[in-house]
XYZ file of C-alpha atoms in Angstrom:
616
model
C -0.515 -8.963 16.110
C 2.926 -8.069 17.513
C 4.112 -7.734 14.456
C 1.544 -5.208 13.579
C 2.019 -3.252 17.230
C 5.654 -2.821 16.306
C 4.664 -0.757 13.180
C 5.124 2.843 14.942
C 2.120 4.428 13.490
C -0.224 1.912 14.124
C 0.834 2.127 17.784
C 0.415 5.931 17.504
C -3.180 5.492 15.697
C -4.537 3.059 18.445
C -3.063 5.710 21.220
C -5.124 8.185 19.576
C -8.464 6.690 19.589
C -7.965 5.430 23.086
C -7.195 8.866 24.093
C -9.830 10.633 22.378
C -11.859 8.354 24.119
C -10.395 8.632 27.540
C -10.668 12.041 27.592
C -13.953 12.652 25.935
C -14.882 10.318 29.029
C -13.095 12.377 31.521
C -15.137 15.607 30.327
C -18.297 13.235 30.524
C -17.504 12.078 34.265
C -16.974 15.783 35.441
C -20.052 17.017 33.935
C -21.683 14.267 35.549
C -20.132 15.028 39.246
C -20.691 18.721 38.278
C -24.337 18.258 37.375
C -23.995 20.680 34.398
C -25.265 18.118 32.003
C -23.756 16.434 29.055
C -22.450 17.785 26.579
C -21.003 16.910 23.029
C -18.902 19.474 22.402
C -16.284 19.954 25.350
C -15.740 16.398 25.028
C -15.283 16.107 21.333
C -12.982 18.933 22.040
C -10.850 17.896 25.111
C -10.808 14.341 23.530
C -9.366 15.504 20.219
C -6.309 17.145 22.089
C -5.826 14.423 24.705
C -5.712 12.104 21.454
C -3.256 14.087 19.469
C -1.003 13.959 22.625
C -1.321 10.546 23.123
C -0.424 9.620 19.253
C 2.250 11.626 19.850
C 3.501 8.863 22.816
C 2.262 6.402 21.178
C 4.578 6.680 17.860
C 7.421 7.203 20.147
C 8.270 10.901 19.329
C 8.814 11.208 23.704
C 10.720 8.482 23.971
C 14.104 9.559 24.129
C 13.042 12.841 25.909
C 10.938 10.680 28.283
C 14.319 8.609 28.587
C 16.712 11.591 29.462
C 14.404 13.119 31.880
C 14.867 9.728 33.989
C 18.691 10.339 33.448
C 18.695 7.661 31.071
C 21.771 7.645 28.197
C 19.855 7.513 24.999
C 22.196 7.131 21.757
C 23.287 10.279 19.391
C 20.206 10.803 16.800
C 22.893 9.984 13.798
C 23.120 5.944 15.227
C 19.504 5.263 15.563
C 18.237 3.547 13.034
C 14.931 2.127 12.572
C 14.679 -0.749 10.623
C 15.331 -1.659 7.082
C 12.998 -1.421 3.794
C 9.516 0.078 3.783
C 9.409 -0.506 7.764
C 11.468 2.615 8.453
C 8.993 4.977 6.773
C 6.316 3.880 9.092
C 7.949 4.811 12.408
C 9.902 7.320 14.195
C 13.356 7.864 11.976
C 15.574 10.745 12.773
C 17.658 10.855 9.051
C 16.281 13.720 7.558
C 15.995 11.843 4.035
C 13.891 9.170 5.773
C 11.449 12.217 7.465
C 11.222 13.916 3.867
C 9.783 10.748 2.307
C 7.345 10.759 5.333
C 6.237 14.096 4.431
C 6.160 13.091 1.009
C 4.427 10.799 0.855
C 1.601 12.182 3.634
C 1.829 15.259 1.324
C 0.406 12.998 -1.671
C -1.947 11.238 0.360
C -3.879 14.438 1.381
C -3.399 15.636 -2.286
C -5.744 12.611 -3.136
C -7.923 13.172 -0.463
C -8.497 16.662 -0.770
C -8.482 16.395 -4.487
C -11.485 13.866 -4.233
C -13.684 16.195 -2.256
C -13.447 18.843 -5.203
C -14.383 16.230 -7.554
C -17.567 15.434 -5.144
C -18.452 19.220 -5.811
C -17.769 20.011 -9.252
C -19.680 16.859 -9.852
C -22.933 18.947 -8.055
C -21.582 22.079 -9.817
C -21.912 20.281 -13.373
C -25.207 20.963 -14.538
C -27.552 23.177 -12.072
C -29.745 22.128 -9.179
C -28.721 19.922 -6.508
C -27.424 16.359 -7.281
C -25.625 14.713 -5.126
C -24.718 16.553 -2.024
C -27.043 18.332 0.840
C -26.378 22.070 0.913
C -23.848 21.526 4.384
C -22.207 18.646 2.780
C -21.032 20.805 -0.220
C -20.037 23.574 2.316
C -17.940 21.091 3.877
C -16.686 19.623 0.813
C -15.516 23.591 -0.223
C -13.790 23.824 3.354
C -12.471 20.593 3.782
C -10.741 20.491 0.140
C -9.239 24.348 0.923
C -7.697 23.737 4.344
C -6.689 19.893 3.187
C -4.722 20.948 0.253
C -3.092 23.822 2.238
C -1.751 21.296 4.712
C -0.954 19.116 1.790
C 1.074 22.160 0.339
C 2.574 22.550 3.952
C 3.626 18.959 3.989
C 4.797 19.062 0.472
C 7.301 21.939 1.421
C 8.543 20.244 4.578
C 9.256 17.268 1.988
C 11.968 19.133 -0.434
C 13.282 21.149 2.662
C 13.627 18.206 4.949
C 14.970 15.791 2.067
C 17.512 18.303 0.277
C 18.628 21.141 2.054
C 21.433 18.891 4.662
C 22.280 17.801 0.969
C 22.700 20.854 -0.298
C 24.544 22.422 2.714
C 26.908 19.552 3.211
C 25.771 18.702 6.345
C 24.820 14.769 7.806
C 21.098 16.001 9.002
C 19.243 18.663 10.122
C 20.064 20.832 13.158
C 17.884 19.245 15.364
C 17.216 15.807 14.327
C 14.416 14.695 17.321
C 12.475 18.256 16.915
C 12.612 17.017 13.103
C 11.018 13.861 13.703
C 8.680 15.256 16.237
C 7.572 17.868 13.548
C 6.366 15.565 11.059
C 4.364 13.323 13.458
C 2.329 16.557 14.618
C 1.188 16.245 11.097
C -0.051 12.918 11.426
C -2.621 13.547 14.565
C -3.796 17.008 12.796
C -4.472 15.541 9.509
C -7.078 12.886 11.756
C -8.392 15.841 13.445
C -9.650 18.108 10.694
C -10.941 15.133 8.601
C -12.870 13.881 11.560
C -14.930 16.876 11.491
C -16.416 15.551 8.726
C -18.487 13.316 11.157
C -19.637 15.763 13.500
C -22.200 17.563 11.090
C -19.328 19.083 9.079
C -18.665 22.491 9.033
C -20.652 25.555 6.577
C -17.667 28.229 6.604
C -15.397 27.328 4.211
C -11.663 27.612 4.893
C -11.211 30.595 6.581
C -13.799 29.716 9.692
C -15.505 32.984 9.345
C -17.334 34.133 12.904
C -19.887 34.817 13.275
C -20.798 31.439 11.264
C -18.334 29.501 12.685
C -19.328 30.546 16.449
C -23.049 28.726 15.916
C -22.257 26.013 13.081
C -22.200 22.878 13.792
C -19.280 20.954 16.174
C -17.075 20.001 13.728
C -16.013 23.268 13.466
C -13.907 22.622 16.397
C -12.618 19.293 14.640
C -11.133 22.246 11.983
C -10.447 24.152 14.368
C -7.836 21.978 16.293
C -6.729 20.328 13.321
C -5.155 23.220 11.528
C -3.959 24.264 15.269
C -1.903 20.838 16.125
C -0.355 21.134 11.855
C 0.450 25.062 12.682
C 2.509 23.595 15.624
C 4.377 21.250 13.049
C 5.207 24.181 10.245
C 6.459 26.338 13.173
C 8.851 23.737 14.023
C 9.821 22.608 11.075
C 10.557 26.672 10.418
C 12.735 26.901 13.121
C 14.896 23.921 12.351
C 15.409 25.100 8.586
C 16.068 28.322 9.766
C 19.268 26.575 12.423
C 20.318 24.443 9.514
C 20.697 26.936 6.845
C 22.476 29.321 9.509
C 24.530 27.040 11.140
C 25.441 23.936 9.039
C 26.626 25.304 5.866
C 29.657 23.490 4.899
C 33.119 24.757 5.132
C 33.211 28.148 2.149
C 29.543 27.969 1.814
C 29.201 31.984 2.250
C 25.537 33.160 2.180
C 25.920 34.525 -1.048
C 27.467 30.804 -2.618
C 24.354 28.761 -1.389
C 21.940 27.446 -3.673
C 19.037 29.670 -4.379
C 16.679 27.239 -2.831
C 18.039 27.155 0.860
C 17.161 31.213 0.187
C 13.502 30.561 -0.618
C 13.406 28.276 2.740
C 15.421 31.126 4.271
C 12.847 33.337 3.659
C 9.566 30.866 3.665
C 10.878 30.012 7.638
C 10.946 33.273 8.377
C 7.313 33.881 7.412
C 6.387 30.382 8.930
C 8.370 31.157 12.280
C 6.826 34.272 12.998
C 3.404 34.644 11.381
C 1.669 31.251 11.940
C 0.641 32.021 15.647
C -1.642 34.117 14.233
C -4.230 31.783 12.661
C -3.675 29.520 15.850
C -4.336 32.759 17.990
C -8.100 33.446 15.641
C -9.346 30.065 15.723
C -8.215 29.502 19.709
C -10.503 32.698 20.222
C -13.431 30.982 18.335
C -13.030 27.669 20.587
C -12.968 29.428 23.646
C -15.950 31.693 22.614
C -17.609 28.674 21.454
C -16.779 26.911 24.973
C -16.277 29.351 27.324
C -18.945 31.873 26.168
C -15.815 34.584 25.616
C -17.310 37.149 23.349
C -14.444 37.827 21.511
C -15.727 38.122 18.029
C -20.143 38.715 18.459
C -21.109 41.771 18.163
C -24.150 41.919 20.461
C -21.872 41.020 23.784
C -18.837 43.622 22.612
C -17.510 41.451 20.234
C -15.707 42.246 16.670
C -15.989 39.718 14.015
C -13.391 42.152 11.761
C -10.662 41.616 14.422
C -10.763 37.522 13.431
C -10.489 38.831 9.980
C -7.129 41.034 10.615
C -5.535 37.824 12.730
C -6.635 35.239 10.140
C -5.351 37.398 7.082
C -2.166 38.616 8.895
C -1.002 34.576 8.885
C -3.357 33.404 5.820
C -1.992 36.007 3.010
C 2.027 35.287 4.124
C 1.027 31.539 3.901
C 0.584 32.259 0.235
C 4.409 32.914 0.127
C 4.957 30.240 2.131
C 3.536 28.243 0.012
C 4.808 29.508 -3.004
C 8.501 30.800 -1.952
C 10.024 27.377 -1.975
C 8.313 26.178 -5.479
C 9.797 29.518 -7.023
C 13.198 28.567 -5.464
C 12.731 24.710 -7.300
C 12.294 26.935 -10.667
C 15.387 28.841 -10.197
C 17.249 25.627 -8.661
C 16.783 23.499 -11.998
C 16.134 26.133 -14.609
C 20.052 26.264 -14.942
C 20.382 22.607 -15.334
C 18.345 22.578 -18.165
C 19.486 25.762 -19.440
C 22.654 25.083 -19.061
C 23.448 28.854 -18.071
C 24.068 30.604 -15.220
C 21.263 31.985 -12.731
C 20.915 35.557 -14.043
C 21.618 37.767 -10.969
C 21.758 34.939 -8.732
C 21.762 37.954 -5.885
C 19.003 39.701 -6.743
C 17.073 36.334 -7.337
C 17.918 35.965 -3.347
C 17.393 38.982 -1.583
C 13.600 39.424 -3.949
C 12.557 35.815 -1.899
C 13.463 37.932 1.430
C 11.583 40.993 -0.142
C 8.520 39.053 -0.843
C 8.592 37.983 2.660
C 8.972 41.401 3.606
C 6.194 43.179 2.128
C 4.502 39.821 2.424
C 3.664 40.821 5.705
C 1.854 44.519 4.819
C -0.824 43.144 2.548
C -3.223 41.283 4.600
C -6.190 43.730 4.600
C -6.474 43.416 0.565
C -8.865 40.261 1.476
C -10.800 42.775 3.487
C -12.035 45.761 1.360
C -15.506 44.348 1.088
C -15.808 43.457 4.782
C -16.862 47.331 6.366
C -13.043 48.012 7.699
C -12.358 51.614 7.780
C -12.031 52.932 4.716
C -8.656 54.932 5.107
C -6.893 51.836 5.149
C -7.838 50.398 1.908
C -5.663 52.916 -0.191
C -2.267 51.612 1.857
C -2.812 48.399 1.498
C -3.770 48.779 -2.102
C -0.062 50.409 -2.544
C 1.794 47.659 -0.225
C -0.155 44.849 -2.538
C 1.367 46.376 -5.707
C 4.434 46.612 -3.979
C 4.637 42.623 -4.004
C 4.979 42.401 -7.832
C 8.864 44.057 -7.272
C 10.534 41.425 -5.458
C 8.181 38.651 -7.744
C 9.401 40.515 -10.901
C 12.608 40.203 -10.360
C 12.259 36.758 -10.472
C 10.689 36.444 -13.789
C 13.328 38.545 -15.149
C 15.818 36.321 -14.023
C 13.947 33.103 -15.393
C 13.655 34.679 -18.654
C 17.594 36.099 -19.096
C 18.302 32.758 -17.820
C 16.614 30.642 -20.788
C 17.495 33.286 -22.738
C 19.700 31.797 -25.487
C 20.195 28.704 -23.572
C 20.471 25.160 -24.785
C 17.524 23.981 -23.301
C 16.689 20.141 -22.818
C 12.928 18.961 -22.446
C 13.345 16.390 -19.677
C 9.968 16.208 -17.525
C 11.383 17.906 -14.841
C 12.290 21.138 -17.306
C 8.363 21.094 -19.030
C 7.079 21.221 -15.283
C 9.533 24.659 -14.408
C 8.311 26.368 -17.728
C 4.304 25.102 -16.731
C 5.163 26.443 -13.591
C 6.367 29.856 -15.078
C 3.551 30.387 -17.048
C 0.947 29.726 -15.182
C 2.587 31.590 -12.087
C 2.378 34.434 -14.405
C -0.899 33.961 -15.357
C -1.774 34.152 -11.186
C 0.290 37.205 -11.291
C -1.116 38.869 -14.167
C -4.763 38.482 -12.691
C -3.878 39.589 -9.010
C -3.870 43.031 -9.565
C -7.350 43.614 -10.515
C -7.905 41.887 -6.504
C -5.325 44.568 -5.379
C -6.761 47.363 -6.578
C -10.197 48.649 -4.666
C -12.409 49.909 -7.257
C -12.142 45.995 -9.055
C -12.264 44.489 -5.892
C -15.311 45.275 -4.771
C -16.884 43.554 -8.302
C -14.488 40.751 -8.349
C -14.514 39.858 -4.480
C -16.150 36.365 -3.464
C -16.631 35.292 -7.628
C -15.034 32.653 -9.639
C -12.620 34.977 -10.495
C -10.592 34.361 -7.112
C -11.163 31.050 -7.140
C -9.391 31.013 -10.821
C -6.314 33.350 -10.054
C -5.858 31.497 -6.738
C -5.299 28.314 -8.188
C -3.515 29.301 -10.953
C -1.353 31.050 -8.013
C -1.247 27.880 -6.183
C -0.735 25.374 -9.357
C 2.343 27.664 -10.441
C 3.641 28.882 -7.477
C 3.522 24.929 -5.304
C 1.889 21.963 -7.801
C 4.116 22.564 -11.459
C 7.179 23.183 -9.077
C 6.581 19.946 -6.461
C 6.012 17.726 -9.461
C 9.085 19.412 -11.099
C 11.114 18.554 -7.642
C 9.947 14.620 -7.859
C 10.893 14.419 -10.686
C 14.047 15.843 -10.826
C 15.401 14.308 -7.608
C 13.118 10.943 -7.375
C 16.703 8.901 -9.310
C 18.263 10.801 -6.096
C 15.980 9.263 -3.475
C 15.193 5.714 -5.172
C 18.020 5.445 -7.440
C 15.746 4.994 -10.484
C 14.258 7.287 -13.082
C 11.124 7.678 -13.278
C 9.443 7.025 -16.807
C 9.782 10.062 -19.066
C 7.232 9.300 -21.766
C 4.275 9.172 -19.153
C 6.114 12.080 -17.164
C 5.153 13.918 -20.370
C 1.737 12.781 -20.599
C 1.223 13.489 -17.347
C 2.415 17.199 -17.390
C 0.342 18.011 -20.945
C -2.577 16.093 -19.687
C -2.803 18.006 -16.268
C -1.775 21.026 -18.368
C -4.727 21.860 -20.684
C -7.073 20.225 -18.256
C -5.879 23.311 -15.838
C -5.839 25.854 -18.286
C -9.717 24.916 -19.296
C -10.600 24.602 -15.752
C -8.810 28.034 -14.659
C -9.859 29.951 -17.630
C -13.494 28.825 -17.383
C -13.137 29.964 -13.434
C -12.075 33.101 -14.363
C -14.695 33.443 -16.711
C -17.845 32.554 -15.197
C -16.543 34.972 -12.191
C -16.626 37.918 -14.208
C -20.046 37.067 -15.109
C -20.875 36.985 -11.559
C -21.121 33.775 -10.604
C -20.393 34.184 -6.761
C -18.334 31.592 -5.191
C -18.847 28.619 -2.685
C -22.453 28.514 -4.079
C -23.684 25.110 -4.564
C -26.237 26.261 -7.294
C -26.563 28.652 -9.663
C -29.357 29.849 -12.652
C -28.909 28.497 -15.675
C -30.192 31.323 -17.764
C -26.869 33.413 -16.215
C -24.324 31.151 -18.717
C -23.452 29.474 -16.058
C -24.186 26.025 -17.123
C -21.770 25.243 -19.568
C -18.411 26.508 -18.403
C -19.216 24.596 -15.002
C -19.691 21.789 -17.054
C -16.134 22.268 -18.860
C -14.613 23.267 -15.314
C -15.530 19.869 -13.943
C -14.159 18.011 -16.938
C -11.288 19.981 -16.566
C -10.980 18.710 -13.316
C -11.451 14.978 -13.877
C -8.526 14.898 -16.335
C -6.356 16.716 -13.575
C -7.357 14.024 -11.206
C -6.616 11.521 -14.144
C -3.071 12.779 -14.464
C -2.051 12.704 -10.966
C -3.034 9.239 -11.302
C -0.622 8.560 -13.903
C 2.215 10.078 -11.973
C 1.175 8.118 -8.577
C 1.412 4.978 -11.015
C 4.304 6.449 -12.518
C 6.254 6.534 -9.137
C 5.207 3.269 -8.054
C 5.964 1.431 -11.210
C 9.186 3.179 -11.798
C 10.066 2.719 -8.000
C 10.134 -0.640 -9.086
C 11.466 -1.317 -12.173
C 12.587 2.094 -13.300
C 15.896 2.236 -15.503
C 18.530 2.641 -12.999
C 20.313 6.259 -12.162
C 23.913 6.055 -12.346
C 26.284 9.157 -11.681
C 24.977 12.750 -12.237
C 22.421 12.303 -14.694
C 21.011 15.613 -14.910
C 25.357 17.066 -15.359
C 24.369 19.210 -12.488
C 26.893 21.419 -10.266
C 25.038 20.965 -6.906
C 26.682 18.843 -4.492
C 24.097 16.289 -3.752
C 24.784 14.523 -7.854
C 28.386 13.610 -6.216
C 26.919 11.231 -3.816
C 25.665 7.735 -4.951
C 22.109 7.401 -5.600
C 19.906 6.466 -3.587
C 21.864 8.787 -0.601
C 24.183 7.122 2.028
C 22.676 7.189 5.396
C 24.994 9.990 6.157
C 24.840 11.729 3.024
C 28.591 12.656 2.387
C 31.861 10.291 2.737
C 34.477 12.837 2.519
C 33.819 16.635 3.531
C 33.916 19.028 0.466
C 34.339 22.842 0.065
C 32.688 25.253 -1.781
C 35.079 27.290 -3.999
C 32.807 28.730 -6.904
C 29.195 29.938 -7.448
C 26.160 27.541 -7.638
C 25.262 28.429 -11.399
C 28.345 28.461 -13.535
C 26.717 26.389 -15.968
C 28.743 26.704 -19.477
C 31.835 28.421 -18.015
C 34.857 26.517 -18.498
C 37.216 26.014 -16.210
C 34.761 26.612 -13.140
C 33.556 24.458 -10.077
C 31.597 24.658 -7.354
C 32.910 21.882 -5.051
C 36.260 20.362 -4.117
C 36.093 17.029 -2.131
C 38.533 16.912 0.555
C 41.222 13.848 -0.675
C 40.228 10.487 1.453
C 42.799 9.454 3.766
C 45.908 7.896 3.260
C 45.523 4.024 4.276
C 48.585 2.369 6.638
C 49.745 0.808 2.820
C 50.216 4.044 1.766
């Protein structure tokens, strides 16, 4: 039992439950004294937070601020270490490599779990009629496997960013290596949260928590509700800390303009993250209080507008797409050198278009909102700012194609997942304009169509790229390589599965089949193509569980990775794999650009010389 207790996230687990039921107790007790009677719902509530807080303690991410606050001398973050081995990974770690693999790995975990609730639901989708599922249970299955993947996207981000950019900037961690830690537990606590909803009576509003549906559903709503509030505190911290590292820690020659395209996309992803996330906080705070406190923020009968929750969930929700996406576009241009073995093509222009994206990012909310009765003056702006967005995103695609362009390109699994994620990106971008435009809007809005281009978004933009990133630097974190035969099957088995799932999407939407339905007439056409979508999905689920295999097998027994097996320029190849606990030896400095691949004579890195030894 002790030994179990000293596992960190056990500890944290236990503190949870005890304070969710402390302070669902607490609630109880005053209503009690009070005499307002008992109710459910503030204590669900007030025990949910009280329980995050208290896993929080419980992991140990206050300890060393609990210890300084009592004037205590706690060590520098660089000489704690937690263990050896697997144990490590379960507790509170401040090396940045160690709190990427936590992300990781939590990142996958929700990818299974929200990946299993669409297969509950294309299951009912598969032939017509209901199956399997109650009408609220689908509804919750639609919402929870929406909001569980976007934190799984969120987590998968913090993963690459956490794990590689002190690599790639040549520094020993991240700025601040206890907000780090702190960060990724948050994630831990909200990830219990919004799945517990699930057992109090689910919620019917899909992922965006629509009032005036979400104000009278049933109380898990608020389980949602403070789930996705406790993770928005996590990505805003994790935001800011990228954003101090990539300012401050660049090694010595490092100018903006010499640092690899990736710590741009996170440059520009932070941004968005930093400064547009307390907005879907702010609309779903509203709805708790209004749900709590009777605050008629959003119900029209007491004053209320349920358009304003629209314009605060949108102004976060539509720069999370390029949040989401920003850093997987910055993995494409990061490798697609390698494997060309080229230079970036207008590595600049590549740079500032991720800051451009964020840019405009922000003036394109209201596109989501043309069918909800806004006023109808603004549609026409935000039709023109939406089309704006395909600037900055071509010049990217410009860049990828110049850059393969006559290149010597080698198929390694980590190069077939950049070009999946090209295409398919473009396929997303190809369909978004007919959503941007108002008069094919108003058809398209709330079909199948959406639900197609989004995921095709989503699959190029964050899934191609994240499996392209494991793959590419899993010999860097393990020091193995992972199987490349069933890397392949994996990427052409999830491939044409996708395309058959997206394509039937996309199909059945233009024939009007409306969207987070749970049945649907036969006699429409409908029947088949749902059919093919769900089989579709079953071999994506069948893939991922090939690469999950794939990663533990090869963890194992994978062929080990010696040197810079990939020839690469970037500095983190220089370093024996898996990384040193403080990542770099010697200090180098940057004295060429990122992407000189094929140039002879050129180099990106010097290594300062080691020093001279009393023999000497």
């Amino acid at each position: 039992m002790k030994n179990i207790l000293s596992i960190g996230l056990v500890r944290g687990l236990l503190a949870q439950l005890v304070g969710s039921i402390a302070g669902a107790a607490l609630v109880g007790l005053i209503q009690v004294i009070t005499g307002v009677g008992w109710k459910l719902e503030p204590a669900y509530v007030v025990g949910g937070l009280i329980g995050a807080l208290a896993f929080m303690v419980g992991v140990g991410s206050f300890t060393d601020w609990f210890h300084v606050a009592q004037g205590k001398v706690v060590p520098e973050p660089e000489e704690v270490t937690v263990g050896t081995g697997w144990k490590r990974y379960w507790g509170v770690s401040y090396d940045h490599k160690v709190i990427g693999i936590q992300y990781g790995f939590l990142s996958l975990i929700l990818l299974v779990v929200g990946g299993s609730f669409a297969l509950l639901f294309r299951t009912e989708l598969a032939a017509s009629g209901l199956q399997i599922l109650t009408l609220i249970q689908y509804n919750t299955l639609i919402g929870m496997h929406g909001m569980v993947l976007i934190i799984c996207i969120l987590l998968g981000i913090a993963a690459i960013g956490n794990y590689l950019l002190p690599l790639l900037m040549g520094a020993r961690d991240m700025a601040f290596p206890r907000l780090n830690a702190f960060a990724f537990w948050l994630a831990v606590p909200a990830s219990v949260l919004l799945t517990s909803s699930m057992f109090f009576g689910g919620f019917e509003t899909g992922w965006t928590g629509y009032p005036p549906l979400s104000v009278r559903g049933p109380i898990g709503i608020q389980g949602f509700f403070m789930g996705v509030f406790v993770a928005g505190w996590s990505s805003i911290l994790g935001a800011l800390n990228f954003i101090a590292t990539i300012v401050r820690m660049r090694t010595k020659g490092m100018t903006m303009f010499r640092m690899p395209i990736l710590g741009w996309a996170f440059l520009a992803t932070s941004i968005l993250a930093l400064t547009a996330t307390q907005l879907i906080g702010l609309s779903f705070q509203l709805v708790m209080f209004e749900r709590l406190l009777g605050m008629p923020f959003f119900t029209p009968a007491k004053g209320g507008n349920p358009i304003l929750f629209q314009h605060l969930f949108w102004f976060y929700s539509h720069p999370a797409v390029y949040i989401f996406v920003l850093p997987g576009l910055g993995v494409i241009s990061e490798l697609l050198p390698v494997f060309a073995r080229k230079p970036l093509f207008g590595y600049r222009w590549v740079a500032l278009s991720s800051l451009g994206i964020a840019l405009v990012g922000f003036l394109v909310w209201a596109h989501h909102m043309f069918t909800s009765g806004m006023e109808e003056y603004l549609r026409v702006p935000f039709m023109y700012s939406t089309l704006l967005v395909a600037v900055p995103t071509g010049v990217k695609f410009f860049s990828w194609v110049a850059t393969i362009w006559q290149g010597k390109i080698r198929f390694s699994t980590p190069m077939l997942f950049v070009l999946g994620a090209i295409i398919t990106f473009l396929l997303g971008g190809l369909t978004g304009p007919p959503m941007g435009t108002v008069a094919t809007d108003l058809h398209l809005h709330d079909t199948y169509f959406i639900v197609g281009h989004f995921h095709n978004t989503m699959f190029g933009g964050f899934v191609y790229p994240f499996f392209a990133a494991l793959y590419y630097w899993f010999p860097k974190m393990t020091g193995r390589r992972m199987n490349e035969l069933w890397g392949k099957v994996h990427f052409w088995m999830m491939t044409v599965a996708f395309l058959v799932m997206t394509l039937g999407q996309m199909r059945i939407g233009l024939l009007g089949m409306r969207r987070r339905i749970a049945d649907y007439d036969p006699s429409m056409g409908f029947g088949e193509p749902n059919l093919l979508i769900t089989i579709g999905g079953f071999f994506i689920a069948l893939s991922v569980l090939i690469f999950l295999i794939n990663v533990w097998v090869s963890a194992k027994k994978g062929d080990l990775a010696v040197d810079n097996i990939w020839e690469s320029r970037s500095p983190e190849w220089y370093t024996p794999s898996p990384t040193p606990l403080h990542n770099y030896d010697r200090e180098f400095e940057v004295v060429g650009d990122p992407y000189d691949y094929g140039l002879e004579g050129s180099s990106y890195i010097k290594f300062a010389q080691p020093p001279k030894s009393a023999a000497d």
